[in-house]
Amino acid sequence: MKKLLCAALMLFAASTATFAQHEVGSFTLQPKVGMNVATLTNEDGSDPRIGLAAGAELEYQATDLFSISAGALYSQQGCKYDVQGVKTTYKLDYINVPIMANVYVVKGLAVKLGVQPGFNVNSSVKAKVGSKSGEADVDAKSVDFSIPVGLSYELPTVPLVIDARYNWGVTKVVDGADDKNSVFQFTLGYKFSL
């Protein structure tokens, strides 16, 4: 009975180590999907726009404690207003390219910091009053730049990754205004080795 228990514990420990830590020099791919809670800085009275975040990231495990990742994520950003019955939504959608340094503080738990250029694919404003609505283009800059910082945790028994980030915008969204993107992003990904 003791041998069976020891064998089961060793098998469990080996499978946990396999999923919780990837080999040095290995590449992994992580498709992911989640949500953004986005707003614009310097916009008093605005509400966040809840939007989609989806894409994939490629990660290279440089050492036991350090990896580098790069990806492409479709990201719905912007903000909302509700002023005197007029509901307005600023839709700023990007293809973001996060390039991250990941430091594994314990197995499976990484602290992340990086740079992120974003390429605008949609910039419009939608207004609704009662049953009437209209939409117009916004002259947003075609390239956005932000600094993402966050945490991720890879579950020990399955290669699922929970990721939480804050994307701190450092460039103005439109010329002539000080508004910058401010985005909290939460995703769930499936990481597999290449």
PDB file of N, CA and C in Angstrom, residues 1-107:
ATOM      1  N   MET A   1       0.823  -1.187   0.000  1.00  0.00           N
ATOM      2  CA  MET A   1       0.000   0.000   0.000  1.00  0.00           C
ATOM      3  C   MET A   1       0.873   1.259   0.000  1.00  0.00           C
ATOM      4  N   LYS A   2       1.967   1.231   0.790  1.00  0.00           N
ATOM      5  CA  LYS A   2       2.871   2.382   0.832  1.00  0.00           C
ATOM      6  C   LYS A   2       3.510   2.620  -0.522  1.00  0.00           C
ATOM      7  N   LYS A   3       3.885   1.536  -1.219  1.00  0.00           N
ATOM      8  CA  LYS A   3       4.497   1.683  -2.543  1.00  0.00           C
ATOM      9  C   LYS A   3       3.506   2.307  -3.527  1.00  0.00           C
ATOM     10  N   LEU A   4       2.259   1.883  -3.468  1.00  0.00           N
ATOM     11  CA  LEU A   4       1.240   2.428  -4.355  1.00  0.00           C
ATOM     12  C   LEU A   4       1.022   3.914  -4.071  1.00  0.00           C
ATOM     13  N   LEU A   5       0.971   4.273  -2.793  1.00  0.00           N
ATOM     14  CA  LEU A   5       0.793   5.674  -2.409  1.00  0.00           C
ATOM     15  C   LEU A   5       1.988   6.512  -2.855  1.00  0.00           C
ATOM     16  N   CYS A   6       3.201   6.010  -2.667  1.00  0.00           N
ATOM     17  CA  CYS A   6       4.410   6.724  -3.109  1.00  0.00           C
ATOM     18  C   CYS A   6       4.424   6.887  -4.629  1.00  0.00           C
ATOM     19  N   ALA A   7       4.048   5.853  -5.349  1.00  0.00           N
ATOM     20  CA  ALA A   7       4.019   5.932  -6.813  1.00  0.00           C
ATOM     21  C   ALA A   7       2.990   6.968  -7.272  1.00  0.00           C
ATOM     22  N   ALA A   8       1.836   6.991  -6.633  1.00  0.00           N
ATOM     23  CA  ALA A   8       0.801   7.968  -6.996  1.00  0.00           C
ATOM     24  C   ALA A   8       1.271   9.389  -6.711  1.00  0.00           C
ATOM     25  N   LEU A   9       1.920   9.596  -5.570  1.00  0.00           N
ATOM     26  CA  LEU A   9       2.439  10.924  -5.233  1.00  0.00           C
ATOM     27  C   LEU A   9       3.526  11.369  -6.211  1.00  0.00           C
ATOM     28  N   MET A  10       4.405  10.452  -6.605  1.00  0.00           N
ATOM     29  CA  MET A  10       5.462  10.798  -7.563  1.00  0.00           C
ATOM     30  C   MET A  10       4.869  11.135  -8.928  1.00  0.00           C
ATOM     31  N   LEU A  11       3.860  10.400  -9.365  1.00  0.00           N
ATOM     32  CA  LEU A  11       3.202  10.678 -10.638  1.00  0.00           C
ATOM     33  C   LEU A  11       2.515  12.046 -10.611  1.00  0.00           C
ATOM     34  N   PHE A  12       1.835  12.347  -9.492  1.00  0.00           N
ATOM     35  CA  PHE A  12       1.181  13.642  -9.350  1.00  0.00           C
ATOM     36  C   PHE A  12       2.204  14.773  -9.350  1.00  0.00           C
ATOM     37  N   ALA A  13       3.300  14.597  -8.624  1.00  0.00           N
ATOM     38  CA  ALA A  13       4.341  15.638  -8.566  1.00  0.00           C
ATOM     39  C   ALA A  13       4.976  15.853  -9.934  1.00  0.00           C
ATOM     40  N   ALA A  14       5.203  14.780 -10.674  1.00  0.00           N
ATOM     41  CA  ALA A  14       5.811  14.903 -12.002  1.00  0.00           C
ATOM     42  C   ALA A  14       4.876  15.623 -12.960  1.00  0.00           C
ATOM     43  N   SER A  15       3.577  15.294 -12.925  1.00  0.00           N
ATOM     44  CA  SER A  15       2.651  15.966 -13.830  1.00  0.00           C
ATOM     45  C   SER A  15       2.484  17.434 -13.447  1.00  0.00           C
ATOM     46  N   THR A  16       2.490  17.743 -12.154  1.00  0.00           N
ATOM     47  CA  THR A  16       2.389  19.130 -11.706  1.00  0.00           C
ATOM     48  C   THR A  16       3.601  19.921 -12.174  1.00  0.00           C
ATOM     49  N   ALA A  17       4.779  19.358 -12.024  1.00  0.00           N
ATOM     50  CA  ALA A  17       5.995  20.061 -12.446  1.00  0.00           C
ATOM     51  C   ALA A  17       6.018  20.270 -13.954  1.00  0.00           C
ATOM     52  N   THR A  18       5.484  19.309 -14.704  1.00  0.00           N
ATOM     53  CA  THR A  18       5.463  19.440 -16.155  1.00  0.00           C
ATOM     54  C   THR A  18       4.635  20.629 -16.595  1.00  0.00           C
ATOM     55  N   PHE A  19       3.457  20.804 -16.012  1.00  0.00           N
ATOM     56  CA  PHE A  19       2.586  21.900 -16.429  1.00  0.00           C
ATOM     57  C   PHE A  19       2.948  23.219 -15.774  1.00  0.00           C
ATOM     58  N   ALA A  20       3.532  23.196 -14.587  1.00  0.00           N
ATOM     59  CA  ALA A  20       3.779  24.433 -13.868  1.00  0.00           C
ATOM     60  C   ALA A  20       5.053  25.121 -14.318  1.00  0.00           C
ATOM     61  N   GLN A  21       5.973  24.392 -14.900  1.00  0.00           N
ATOM     62  CA  GLN A  21       7.237  24.990 -15.302  1.00  0.00           C
ATOM     63  C   GLN A  21       7.640  24.410 -16.660  1.00  0.00           C
ATOM     64  N   HIS A  22       7.920  25.277 -17.608  1.00  0.00           N
ATOM     65  CA  HIS A  22       8.326  24.822 -18.926  1.00  0.00           C
ATOM     66  C   HIS A  22       9.843  24.796 -19.008  1.00  0.00           C
ATOM     67  N   GLU A  23      10.364  23.912 -19.837  1.00  0.00           N
ATOM     68  CA  GLU A  23      11.805  23.728 -19.944  1.00  0.00           C
ATOM     69  C   GLU A  23      12.486  24.969 -20.489  1.00  0.00           C
ATOM     70  N   VAL A  24      13.697  25.197 -19.999  1.00  0.00           N
ATOM     71  CA  VAL A  24      14.513  26.303 -20.502  1.00  0.00           C
ATOM     72  C   VAL A  24      14.767  26.065 -21.990  1.00  0.00           C
ATOM     73  N   GLY A  25      14.596  27.097 -22.801  1.00  0.00           N
ATOM     74  CA  GLY A  25      14.791  26.995 -24.243  1.00  0.00           C
ATOM     75  C   GLY A  25      13.554  26.579 -25.012  1.00  0.00           C
ATOM     76  N   SER A  26      12.438  26.369 -24.321  1.00  0.00           N
ATOM     77  CA  SER A  26      11.216  25.921 -24.999  1.00  0.00           C
ATOM     78  C   SER A  26      10.333  27.104 -25.388  1.00  0.00           C
ATOM     79  N   PHE A  27       9.472  26.861 -26.375  1.00  0.00           N
ATOM     80  CA  PHE A  27       8.484  27.832 -26.820  1.00  0.00           C
ATOM     81  C   PHE A  27       7.095  27.304 -26.495  1.00  0.00           C
ATOM     82  N   THR A  28       6.205  28.193 -26.084  1.00  0.00           N
ATOM     83  CA  THR A  28       4.804  27.834 -25.873  1.00  0.00           C
ATOM     84  C   THR A  28       3.923  28.850 -26.604  1.00  0.00           C
ATOM     85  N   LEU A  29       2.752  28.392 -26.986  1.00  0.00           N
ATOM     86  CA  LEU A  29       1.763  29.252 -27.618  1.00  0.00           C
ATOM     87  C   LEU A  29       0.524  29.268 -26.733  1.00  0.00           C
ATOM     88  N   GLN A  30      -0.056  30.465 -26.566  1.00  0.00           N
ATOM     89  CA  GLN A  30      -1.196  30.603 -25.683  1.00  0.00           C
ATOM     90  C   GLN A  30      -2.318  31.401 -26.342  1.00  0.00           C
ATOM     91  N   PRO A  31      -3.299  30.736 -26.971  1.00  0.00           N
ATOM     92  CA  PRO A  31      -4.506  31.443 -27.377  1.00  0.00           C
ATOM     93  C   PRO A  31      -5.242  31.895 -26.112  1.00  0.00           C
ATOM     94  N   LYS A  32      -5.846  33.094 -26.157  1.00  0.00           N
ATOM     95  CA  LYS A  32      -6.507  33.611 -24.966  1.00  0.00           C
ATOM     96  C   LYS A  32      -7.712  34.452 -25.343  1.00  0.00           C
ATOM     97  N   VAL A  33      -8.650  34.539 -24.407  1.00  0.00           N
ATOM     98  CA  VAL A  33      -9.842  35.363 -24.590  1.00  0.00           C
ATOM     99  C   VAL A  33     -10.235  35.921 -23.227  1.00  0.00           C
ATOM    100  N   GLY A  34     -10.808  37.112 -23.248  1.00  0.00           N
ATOM    101  CA  GLY A  34     -11.209  37.714 -21.990  1.00  0.00           C
ATOM    102  C   GLY A  34     -11.920  39.032 -22.198  1.00  0.00           C
ATOM    103  N   MET A  35     -11.809  39.895 -21.196  1.00  0.00           N
ATOM    104  CA  MET A  35     -12.522  41.163 -21.251  1.00  0.00           C
ATOM    105  C   MET A  35     -11.643  42.318 -20.821  1.00  0.00           C
ATOM    106  N   ASN A  36     -11.979  43.492 -21.372  1.00  0.00           N
ATOM    107  CA  ASN A  36     -11.355  44.745 -20.989  1.00  0.00           C
ATOM    108  C   ASN A  36     -12.344  45.569 -20.180  1.00  0.00           C
ATOM    109  N   VAL A  37     -11.822  46.301 -19.215  1.00  0.00           N
ATOM    110  CA  VAL A  37     -12.556  47.356 -18.536  1.00  0.00           C
ATOM    111  C   VAL A  37     -11.763  48.615 -18.857  1.00  0.00           C
ATOM    112  N   ALA A  38     -12.233  49.361 -19.862  1.00  0.00           N
ATOM    113  CA  ALA A  38     -11.438  50.445 -20.441  1.00  0.00           C
ATOM    114  C   ALA A  38     -12.082  51.797 -20.217  1.00  0.00           C
ATOM    115  N   THR A  39     -11.239  52.801 -20.103  1.00  0.00           N
ATOM    116  CA  THR A  39     -11.699  54.182 -20.050  1.00  0.00           C
ATOM    117  C   THR A  39     -10.603  55.073 -20.615  1.00  0.00           C
ATOM    118  N   LEU A  40     -10.869  56.365 -20.643  1.00  0.00           N
ATOM    119  CA  LEU A  40      -9.884  57.344 -21.084  1.00  0.00           C
ATOM    120  C   LEU A  40      -9.520  58.233 -19.902  1.00  0.00           C
ATOM    121  N   THR A  41      -8.250  58.577 -19.778  1.00  0.00           N
ATOM    122  CA  THR A  41      -7.837  59.476 -18.712  1.00  0.00           C
ATOM    123  C   THR A  41      -8.386  60.870 -18.991  1.00  0.00           C
ATOM    124  N   ASN A  42      -8.459  61.690 -17.980  1.00  0.00           N
ATOM    125  CA  ASN A  42      -8.924  63.080 -18.078  1.00  0.00           C
ATOM    126  C   ASN A  42     -10.359  63.207 -18.561  1.00  0.00           C
ATOM    127  N   GLU A  43     -11.151  62.162 -18.420  1.00  0.00           N
ATOM    128  CA  GLU A  43     -12.565  62.219 -18.814  1.00  0.00           C
ATOM    129  C   GLU A  43     -13.429  62.058 -17.563  1.00  0.00           C
ATOM    130  N   ASP A  44     -13.649  63.160 -16.849  1.00  0.00           N
ATOM    131  CA  ASP A  44     -14.470  63.123 -15.638  1.00  0.00           C
ATOM    132  C   ASP A  44     -15.906  62.774 -16.003  1.00  0.00           C
ATOM    133  N   GLY A  45     -16.521  61.946 -15.183  1.00  0.00           N
ATOM    134  CA  GLY A  45     -17.907  61.570 -15.408  1.00  0.00           C
ATOM    135  C   GLY A  45     -18.104  60.445 -16.402  1.00  0.00           C
ATOM    136  N   SER A  46     -17.020  59.884 -16.915  1.00  0.00           N
ATOM    137  CA  SER A  46     -17.174  58.788 -17.879  1.00  0.00           C
ATOM    138  C   SER A  46     -17.281  57.455 -17.155  1.00  0.00           C
ATOM    139  N   ASP A  47     -17.884  56.511 -17.829  1.00  0.00           N
ATOM    140  CA  ASP A  47     -17.992  55.143 -17.335  1.00  0.00           C
ATOM    141  C   ASP A  47     -17.115  54.255 -18.202  1.00  0.00           C
ATOM    142  N   PRO A  48     -16.665  53.122 -17.661  1.00  0.00           N
ATOM    143  CA  PRO A  48     -15.830  52.244 -18.480  1.00  0.00           C
ATOM    144  C   PRO A  48     -16.615  51.556 -19.593  1.00  0.00           C
ATOM    145  N   ARG A  49     -15.915  51.281 -20.657  1.00  0.00           N
ATOM    146  CA  ARG A  49     -16.472  50.450 -21.723  1.00  0.00           C
ATOM    147  C   ARG A  49     -15.981  49.029 -21.483  1.00  0.00           C
ATOM    148  N   ILE A  50     -16.904  48.099 -21.372  1.00  0.00           N
ATOM    149  CA  ILE A  50     -16.561  46.687 -21.222  1.00  0.00           C
ATOM    150  C   ILE A  50     -16.461  46.112 -22.623  1.00  0.00           C
ATOM    151  N   GLY A  51     -15.313  45.507 -22.936  1.00  0.00           N
ATOM    152  CA  GLY A  51     -15.111  45.013 -24.292  1.00  0.00           C
ATOM    153  C   GLY A  51     -14.360  43.699 -24.328  1.00  0.00           C
ATOM    154  N   LEU A  52     -14.200  43.197 -25.519  1.00  0.00           N
ATOM    155  CA  LEU A  52     -13.539  41.914 -25.776  1.00  0.00           C
ATOM    156  C   LEU A  52     -12.030  42.089 -25.879  1.00  0.00           C
ATOM    157  N   ALA A  53     -11.302  41.111 -25.380  1.00  0.00           N
ATOM    158  CA  ALA A  53      -9.862  40.987 -25.605  1.00  0.00           C
ATOM    159  C   ALA A  53      -9.622  39.550 -26.056  1.00  0.00           C
ATOM    160  N   ALA A  54      -9.018  39.357 -27.238  1.00  0.00           N
ATOM    161  CA  ALA A  54      -8.809  38.001 -27.760  1.00  0.00           C
ATOM    162  C   ALA A  54      -7.600  37.979 -28.674  1.00  0.00           C
ATOM    163  N   GLY A  55      -6.847  36.899 -28.623  1.00  0.00           N
ATOM    164  CA  GLY A  55      -5.680  36.751 -29.477  1.00  0.00           C
ATOM    165  C   GLY A  55      -4.801  35.606 -29.010  1.00  0.00           C
ATOM    166  N   ALA A  56      -3.504  35.761 -29.207  1.00  0.00           N
ATOM    167  CA  ALA A  56      -2.551  34.714 -28.824  1.00  0.00           C
ATOM    168  C   ALA A  56      -1.206  35.330 -28.490  1.00  0.00           C
ATOM    169  N   GLU A  57      -0.450  34.616 -27.644  1.00  0.00           N
ATOM    170  CA  GLU A  57       0.902  35.039 -27.283  1.00  0.00           C
ATOM    171  C   GLU A  57       1.858  33.863 -27.416  1.00  0.00           C
ATOM    172  N   LEU A  58       3.052  34.165 -27.889  1.00  0.00           N
ATOM    173  CA  LEU A  58       4.137  33.196 -28.002  1.00  0.00           C
ATOM    174  C   LEU A  58       5.142  33.509 -26.903  1.00  0.00           C
ATOM    175  N   GLU A  59       5.594  32.483 -26.162  1.00  0.00           N
ATOM    176  CA  GLU A  59       6.508  32.694 -25.039  1.00  0.00           C
ATOM    177  C   GLU A  59       7.760  31.836 -25.194  1.00  0.00           C
ATOM    178  N   TYR A  60       8.912  32.442 -24.903  1.00  0.00           N
ATOM    179  CA  TYR A  60      10.193  31.724 -24.907  1.00  0.00           C
ATOM    180  C   TYR A  60      10.710  31.685 -23.476  1.00  0.00           C
ATOM    181  N   GLN A  61      10.952  30.479 -22.948  1.00  0.00           N
ATOM    182  CA  GLN A  61      11.447  30.300 -21.582  1.00  0.00           C
ATOM    183  C   GLN A  61      12.970  30.402 -21.593  1.00  0.00           C
ATOM    184  N   ALA A  62      13.508  31.577 -21.237  1.00  0.00           N
ATOM    185  CA  ALA A  62      14.950  31.829 -21.306  1.00  0.00           C
ATOM    186  C   ALA A  62      15.704  31.153 -20.164  1.00  0.00           C
ATOM    187  N   THR A  63      15.180  31.231 -18.943  1.00  0.00           N
ATOM    188  CA  THR A  63      15.762  30.578 -17.767  1.00  0.00           C
ATOM    189  C   THR A  63      14.610  29.998 -16.948  1.00  0.00           C
ATOM    190  N   ASP A  64      14.947  29.373 -15.810  1.00  0.00           N
ATOM    191  CA  ASP A  64      13.889  28.853 -14.939  1.00  0.00           C
ATOM    192  C   ASP A  64      12.983  29.968 -14.417  1.00  0.00           C
ATOM    193  N   LEU A  65      13.531  31.163 -14.258  1.00  0.00           N
ATOM    194  CA  LEU A  65      12.788  32.263 -13.659  1.00  0.00           C
ATOM    195  C   LEU A  65      12.332  33.334 -14.639  1.00  0.00           C
ATOM    196  N   PHE A  66      12.825  33.319 -15.881  1.00  0.00           N
ATOM    197  CA  PHE A  66      12.595  34.433 -16.790  1.00  0.00           C
ATOM    198  C   PHE A  66      12.176  33.953 -18.173  1.00  0.00           C
ATOM    199  N   SER A  67      11.164  34.629 -18.738  1.00  0.00           N
ATOM    200  CA  SER A  67      10.748  34.340 -20.114  1.00  0.00           C
ATOM    201  C   SER A  67      10.386  35.650 -20.805  1.00  0.00           C
ATOM    202  N   ILE A  68      10.328  35.579 -22.124  1.00  0.00           N
ATOM    203  CA  ILE A  68       9.923  36.717 -22.949  1.00  0.00           C
ATOM    204  C   ILE A  68       8.736  36.267 -23.788  1.00  0.00           C
ATOM    205  N   SER A  69       7.724  37.137 -23.888  1.00  0.00           N
ATOM    206  CA  SER A  69       6.559  36.791 -24.696  1.00  0.00           C
ATOM    207  C   SER A  69       6.196  37.944 -25.616  1.00  0.00           C
ATOM    208  N   ALA A  70       5.573  37.593 -26.729  1.00  0.00           N
ATOM    209  CA  ALA A  70       5.065  38.577 -27.683  1.00  0.00           C
ATOM    210  C   ALA A  70       3.754  38.033 -28.233  1.00  0.00           C
ATOM    211  N   GLY A  71       2.832  38.933 -28.531  1.00  0.00           N
ATOM    212  CA  GLY A  71       1.545  38.467 -29.003  1.00  0.00           C
ATOM    213  C   GLY A  71       0.822  39.481 -29.856  1.00  0.00           C
ATOM    214  N   ALA A  72      -0.381  39.126 -30.232  1.00  0.00           N
ATOM    215  CA  ALA A  72      -1.291  40.004 -30.962  1.00  0.00           C
ATOM    216  C   ALA A  72      -2.679  39.800 -30.364  1.00  0.00           C
ATOM    217  N   LEU A  73      -3.277  40.894 -29.880  1.00  0.00           N
ATOM    218  CA  LEU A  73      -4.577  40.821 -29.224  1.00  0.00           C
ATOM    219  C   LEU A  73      -5.526  41.872 -29.792  1.00  0.00           C
ATOM    220  N   TYR A  74      -6.717  41.439 -30.194  1.00  0.00           N
ATOM    221  CA  TYR A  74      -7.766  42.370 -30.555  1.00  0.00           C
ATOM    222  C   TYR A  74      -8.323  42.915 -29.252  1.00  0.00           C
ATOM    223  N   SER A  75      -8.415  44.243 -29.134  1.00  0.00           N
ATOM    224  CA  SER A  75      -8.765  44.869 -27.863  1.00  0.00           C
ATOM    225  C   SER A  75      -9.789  45.981 -28.070  1.00  0.00           C
ATOM    226  N   GLN A  76     -10.987  45.795 -27.494  1.00  0.00           N
ATOM    227  CA  GLN A  76     -12.030  46.821 -27.562  1.00  0.00           C
ATOM    228  C   GLN A  76     -11.847  47.769 -26.381  1.00  0.00           C
ATOM    229  N   GLN A  77     -11.586  49.050 -26.687  1.00  0.00           N
ATOM    230  CA  GLN A  77     -11.302  50.049 -25.667  1.00  0.00           C
ATOM    231  C   GLN A  77     -12.210  51.262 -25.874  1.00  0.00           C
ATOM    232  N   GLY A  78     -12.035  52.281 -25.051  1.00  0.00           N
ATOM    233  CA  GLY A  78     -12.836  53.495 -25.151  1.00  0.00           C
ATOM    234  C   GLY A  78     -13.468  53.845 -23.827  1.00  0.00           C
ATOM    235  N   CYS A  79     -14.653  54.482 -23.861  1.00  0.00           N
ATOM    236  CA  CYS A  79     -15.385  54.818 -22.643  1.00  0.00           C
ATOM    237  C   CYS A  79     -16.836  55.125 -22.991  1.00  0.00           C
ATOM    238  N   LYS A  80     -17.660  55.327 -21.954  1.00  0.00           N
ATOM    239  CA  LYS A  80     -19.087  55.623 -22.139  1.00  0.00           C
ATOM    240  C   LYS A  80     -19.463  56.846 -21.309  1.00  0.00           C
ATOM    241  N   TYR A  81     -20.516  57.522 -21.761  1.00  0.00           N
ATOM    242  CA  TYR A  81     -21.112  58.637 -21.030  1.00  0.00           C
ATOM    243  C   TYR A  81     -22.620  58.468 -21.036  1.00  0.00           C
ATOM    244  N   ASP A  82     -23.255  58.958 -19.995  1.00  0.00           N
ATOM    245  CA  ASP A  82     -24.710  59.055 -19.958  1.00  0.00           C
ATOM    246  C   ASP A  82     -25.030  60.415 -19.357  1.00  0.00           C
ATOM    247  N   VAL A  83     -25.262  61.398 -20.226  1.00  0.00           N
ATOM    248  CA  VAL A  83     -25.494  62.770 -19.796  1.00  0.00           C
ATOM    249  C   VAL A  83     -26.873  63.212 -20.273  1.00  0.00           C
ATOM    250  N   GLN A  84     -27.736  63.511 -19.331  1.00  0.00           N
ATOM    251  CA  GLN A  84     -29.081  64.015 -19.604  1.00  0.00           C
ATOM    252  C   GLN A  84     -29.825  63.170 -20.648  1.00  0.00           C
ATOM    253  N   GLY A  85     -29.766  61.844 -20.471  1.00  0.00           N
ATOM    254  CA  GLY A  85     -30.490  60.942 -21.351  1.00  0.00           C
ATOM    255  C   GLY A  85     -29.810  60.620 -22.667  1.00  0.00           C
ATOM    256  N   VAL A  86     -28.641  61.221 -22.910  1.00  0.00           N
ATOM    257  CA  VAL A  86     -27.885  60.917 -24.129  1.00  0.00           C
ATOM    258  C   VAL A  86     -26.795  59.909 -23.759  1.00  0.00           C
ATOM    259  N   LYS A  87     -26.915  58.698 -24.306  1.00  0.00           N
ATOM    260  CA  LYS A  87     -25.929  57.645 -24.037  1.00  0.00           C
ATOM    261  C   LYS A  87     -24.910  57.647 -25.169  1.00  0.00           C
ATOM    262  N   THR A  88     -23.651  57.886 -24.808  1.00  0.00           N
ATOM    263  CA  THR A  88     -22.585  57.995 -25.796  1.00  0.00           C
ATOM    264  C   THR A  88     -21.517  56.952 -25.517  1.00  0.00           C
ATOM    265  N   THR A  89     -21.059  56.262 -26.555  1.00  0.00           N
ATOM    266  CA  THR A  89     -19.987  55.275 -26.430  1.00  0.00           C
ATOM    267  C   THR A  89     -18.872  55.615 -27.406  1.00  0.00           C
ATOM    268  N   TYR A  90     -17.669  55.827 -26.870  1.00  0.00           N
ATOM    269  CA  TYR A  90     -16.485  56.001 -27.704  1.00  0.00           C
ATOM    270  C   TYR A  90     -15.889  54.618 -27.930  1.00  0.00           C
ATOM    271  N   LYS A  91     -15.873  54.176 -29.180  1.00  0.00           N
ATOM    272  CA  LYS A  91     -15.358  52.856 -29.535  1.00  0.00           C
ATOM    273  C   LYS A  91     -13.960  53.023 -30.131  1.00  0.00           C
ATOM    274  N   LEU A  92     -12.971  52.582 -29.400  1.00  0.00           N
ATOM    275  CA  LEU A  92     -11.584  52.623 -29.854  1.00  0.00           C
ATOM    276  C   LEU A  92     -11.060  51.195 -29.815  1.00  0.00           C
ATOM    277  N   ASP A  93     -10.965  50.568 -30.972  1.00  0.00           N
ATOM    278  CA  ASP A  93     -10.545  49.169 -31.053  1.00  0.00           C
ATOM    279  C   ASP A  93      -9.159  49.076 -31.674  1.00  0.00           C
ATOM    280  N   TYR A  94      -8.328  48.222 -31.098  1.00  0.00           N
ATOM    281  CA  TYR A  94      -6.922  48.112 -31.499  1.00  0.00           C
ATOM    282  C   TYR A  94      -6.527  46.658 -31.706  1.00  0.00           C
ATOM    283  N   ILE A  95      -5.488  46.466 -32.500  1.00  0.00           N
ATOM    284  CA  ILE A  95      -4.709  45.227 -32.478  1.00  0.00           C
ATOM    285  C   ILE A  95      -3.456  45.586 -31.679  1.00  0.00           C
ATOM    286  N   ASN A  96      -3.407  45.105 -30.449  1.00  0.00           N
ATOM    287  CA  ASN A  96      -2.269  45.385 -29.573  1.00  0.00           C
ATOM    288  C   ASN A  96      -1.213  44.300 -29.720  1.00  0.00           C
ATOM    289  N   VAL A  97       0.054  44.710 -29.628  1.00  0.00           N
ATOM    290  CA  VAL A  97       1.185  43.793 -29.759  1.00  0.00           C
ATOM    291  C   VAL A  97       2.018  43.884 -28.476  1.00  0.00           C
ATOM    292  N   PRO A  98       1.616  43.142 -27.416  1.00  0.00           N
ATOM    293  CA  PRO A  98       2.374  43.200 -26.170  1.00  0.00           C
ATOM    294  C   PRO A  98       3.690  42.425 -26.264  1.00  0.00           C
ATOM    295  N   ILE A  99       4.762  43.046 -25.835  1.00  0.00           N
ATOM    296  CA  ILE A  99       6.081  42.411 -25.739  1.00  0.00           C
ATOM    297  C   ILE A  99       6.450  42.476 -24.262  1.00  0.00           C
ATOM    298  N   MET A 100       6.462  41.305 -23.615  1.00  0.00           N
ATOM    299  CA  MET A 100       6.529  41.257 -22.155  1.00  0.00           C
ATOM    300  C   MET A 100       7.748  40.501 -21.641  1.00  0.00           C
ATOM    301  N   ALA A 101       8.283  41.001 -20.522  1.00  0.00           N
ATOM    302  CA  ALA A 101       9.262  40.257 -19.730  1.00  0.00           C
ATOM    303  C   ALA A 101       8.479  39.627 -18.582  1.00  0.00           C
ATOM    304  N   ASN A 102       8.649  38.324 -18.392  1.00  0.00           N
ATOM    305  CA  ASN A 102       7.910  37.579 -17.370  1.00  0.00           C
ATOM    306  C   ASN A 102       8.892  37.009 -16.357  1.00  0.00           C
ATOM    307  N   VAL A 103       8.703  37.343 -15.090  1.00  0.00           N
ATOM    308  CA  VAL A 103       9.558  36.821 -14.021  1.00  0.00           C
ATOM    309  C   VAL A 103       8.706  35.904 -13.160  1.00  0.00           C
ATOM    310  N   TYR A 104       9.091  34.627 -13.087  1.00  0.00           N
ATOM    311  CA  TYR A 104       8.347  33.641 -12.315  1.00  0.00           C
ATOM    312  C   TYR A 104       8.823  33.684 -10.868  1.00  0.00           C
ATOM    313  N   VAL A 105       7.989  34.225  -9.992  1.00  0.00           N
ATOM    314  CA  VAL A 105       8.361  34.363  -8.582  1.00  0.00           C
ATOM    315  C   VAL A 105       8.172  33.058  -7.823  1.00  0.00           C
ATOM    316  N   VAL A 106       7.202  32.272  -8.219  1.00  0.00           N
ATOM    317  CA  VAL A 106       7.030  30.882  -7.761  1.00  0.00           C
ATOM    318  C   VAL A 106       6.533  30.104  -8.969  1.00  0.00           C
ATOM    319  N   LYS A 107       6.490  28.790  -8.885  1.00  0.00           N
ATOM    320  CA  LYS A 107       6.060  27.988 -10.033  1.00  0.00           C
ATOM    321  C   LYS A 107       4.669  28.389 -10.481  1.00  0.00           C
TER     322      LYS A 107
END
